[in-house]
Amino acid sequence: MIESVCVFCGSRPGRSVAYAQLARDTGRSIARRGWRLVYGGGDIGLMGILATAVLEAGGEVIGILPRRLLDREVAKGGISELVVTATMFERKERMISGADAFLVLPGGFGTLDELLEVVTLRQLGYHDKPIVLVDVDGFWQPCLALFDRLIGEGFADPSTRRLWSVADGAEKAFALLDAAHARGRGGDWRAREDSNL
Ligand code: AMP
């Protein structure tokens, strides 16, 4: 079952207003389900919009921010818990271990790094939590095309396609998470006991 959702998304708002709308819808949908948001802890870009939406809808927010980025990413006030880490690596590990599922919204290199981290860790069996790419306006299509290329060229197994799901918006993304939540009753998709995470 899902209690916490980790959302990776841009520290900038992006050009299209569709991205901000997606961040707001995502935040509201998390809060409405009584799930906890785990995210990077900043108050900038889509990250800030997302956390504000969860808080305004009465939800719980855990922000995880490295000490060095407290000013740069503007540590968000008023959240339920702000975890300050020593390093970026520790931040990522705590975001990953503290959530039951991952949503990946549009973003920049940091978001891409986080996406690849959870995909590769799942590929290696360190966790078995759902990963949903939220593909508004086809944002993730070039990345998915590259994934196809890796597989087509023999650098990854075709079965790796099962490591992630793609949703064309918040509604579909939460339908996928609701299904995972239902399957999780008695299921074994949570972090495996023998994993490092
Ligand atoms: P971006 O998508 O580049 O706007 O960044 C989104 C978030 O990812 C920000 O909170 C960044 O600090 C974070 N980030 C950037 N690089 C990394 C990294 N190597 N590992 C983990 N998080 C990162």
PDB file of C-alpha atoms and ligand atoms in Angstrom, residues 9-12 47 69 73 88 91-92 107-111 113-114, ligand 1:
ATOM      1  CA  CYS A   9      10.307  17.690 -10.717  1.00  0.00           C
ATOM      2  CA  GLY A  10      11.980  20.880 -11.903  1.00  0.00           C
ATOM      3  CA  SER A  11      13.482  23.502  -9.638  1.00  0.00           C
ATOM      4  CA  ARG A  12      12.317  25.889 -12.383  1.00  0.00           C
ATOM      5  CA  MET A  47       8.929  21.868  -6.523  1.00  0.00           C
ATOM      6  CA  LEU A  69      21.337  24.121  -0.971  1.00  0.00           C
ATOM      7  CA  GLU A  73      16.703  26.176  -3.332  1.00  0.00           C
ATOM      8  CA  MET A  88      23.289  15.286  -2.244  1.00  0.00           C
ATOM      9  CA  ARG A  91      19.329  13.482   0.146  1.00  0.00           C
ATOM     10  CA  LYS A  92      18.590  11.206  -2.774  1.00  0.00           C
ATOM     11  CA  GLY A 107      12.241  18.984 -14.935  1.00  0.00           C
ATOM     12  CA  GLY A 108      15.888  19.511 -15.709  1.00  0.00           C
ATOM     13  CA  PHE A 109      19.093  17.580 -15.146  1.00  0.00           C
ATOM     14  CA  GLY A 110      18.405  17.021 -11.432  1.00  0.00           C
ATOM     15  CA  THR A 111      15.047  15.444 -12.255  1.00  0.00           C
ATOM     16  CA  ASP A 113      19.322  12.166 -12.506  1.00  0.00           C
ATOM     17  CA  GLU A 114      16.650  11.162  -9.982  1.00  0.00           C
TER      18      GLU A 114
HETATM   19  P1  AMP B   1      16.287  20.270 -11.834  1.00  0.00           P
HETATM   20  O1  AMP B   1      15.460  19.206 -12.469  1.00  0.00           O
HETATM   21  O2  AMP B   1      17.686  20.371 -12.409  1.00  0.00           O
HETATM   22  O3  AMP B   1      15.598  21.586 -11.763  1.00  0.00           O
HETATM   23  O4  AMP B   1      16.520  19.807 -10.331  1.00  0.00           O
HETATM   24  C1  AMP B   1      15.471  19.258  -9.573  1.00  0.00           C
HETATM   25  C2  AMP B   1      15.980  18.893  -8.222  1.00  0.00           C
HETATM   26  O5  AMP B   1      16.970  17.856  -8.375  1.00  0.00           O
HETATM   27  C3  AMP B   1      16.661  20.021  -7.452  1.00  0.00           C
HETATM   28  O6  AMP B   1      16.242  19.963  -6.092  1.00  0.00           O
HETATM   29  C4  AMP B   1      18.124  19.666  -7.549  1.00  0.00           C
HETATM   30  O7  AMP B   1      18.865  20.082  -6.414  1.00  0.00           O
HETATM   31  C5  AMP B   1      18.080  18.178  -7.579  1.00  0.00           C
HETATM   32  N1  AMP B   1      19.303  17.616  -8.133  1.00  0.00           N
HETATM   33  C6  AMP B   1      20.178  18.154  -8.994  1.00  0.00           C
HETATM   34  N2  AMP B   1      21.220  17.357  -9.247  1.00  0.00           N
HETATM   35  C7  AMP B   1      21.039  16.252  -8.504  1.00  0.00           C
HETATM   36  C8  AMP B   1      21.758  15.051  -8.277  1.00  0.00           C
HETATM   37  N3  AMP B   1      22.916  14.794  -8.875  1.00  0.00           N
HETATM   38  N4  AMP B   1      21.227  14.169  -7.405  1.00  0.00           N
HETATM   39  C9  AMP B   1      20.074  14.428  -6.788  1.00  0.00           C
HETATM   40  N5  AMP B   1      19.344  15.522  -6.968  1.00  0.00           N
HETATM   41  C10 AMP B   1      19.809  16.429  -7.798  1.00  0.00           C
END
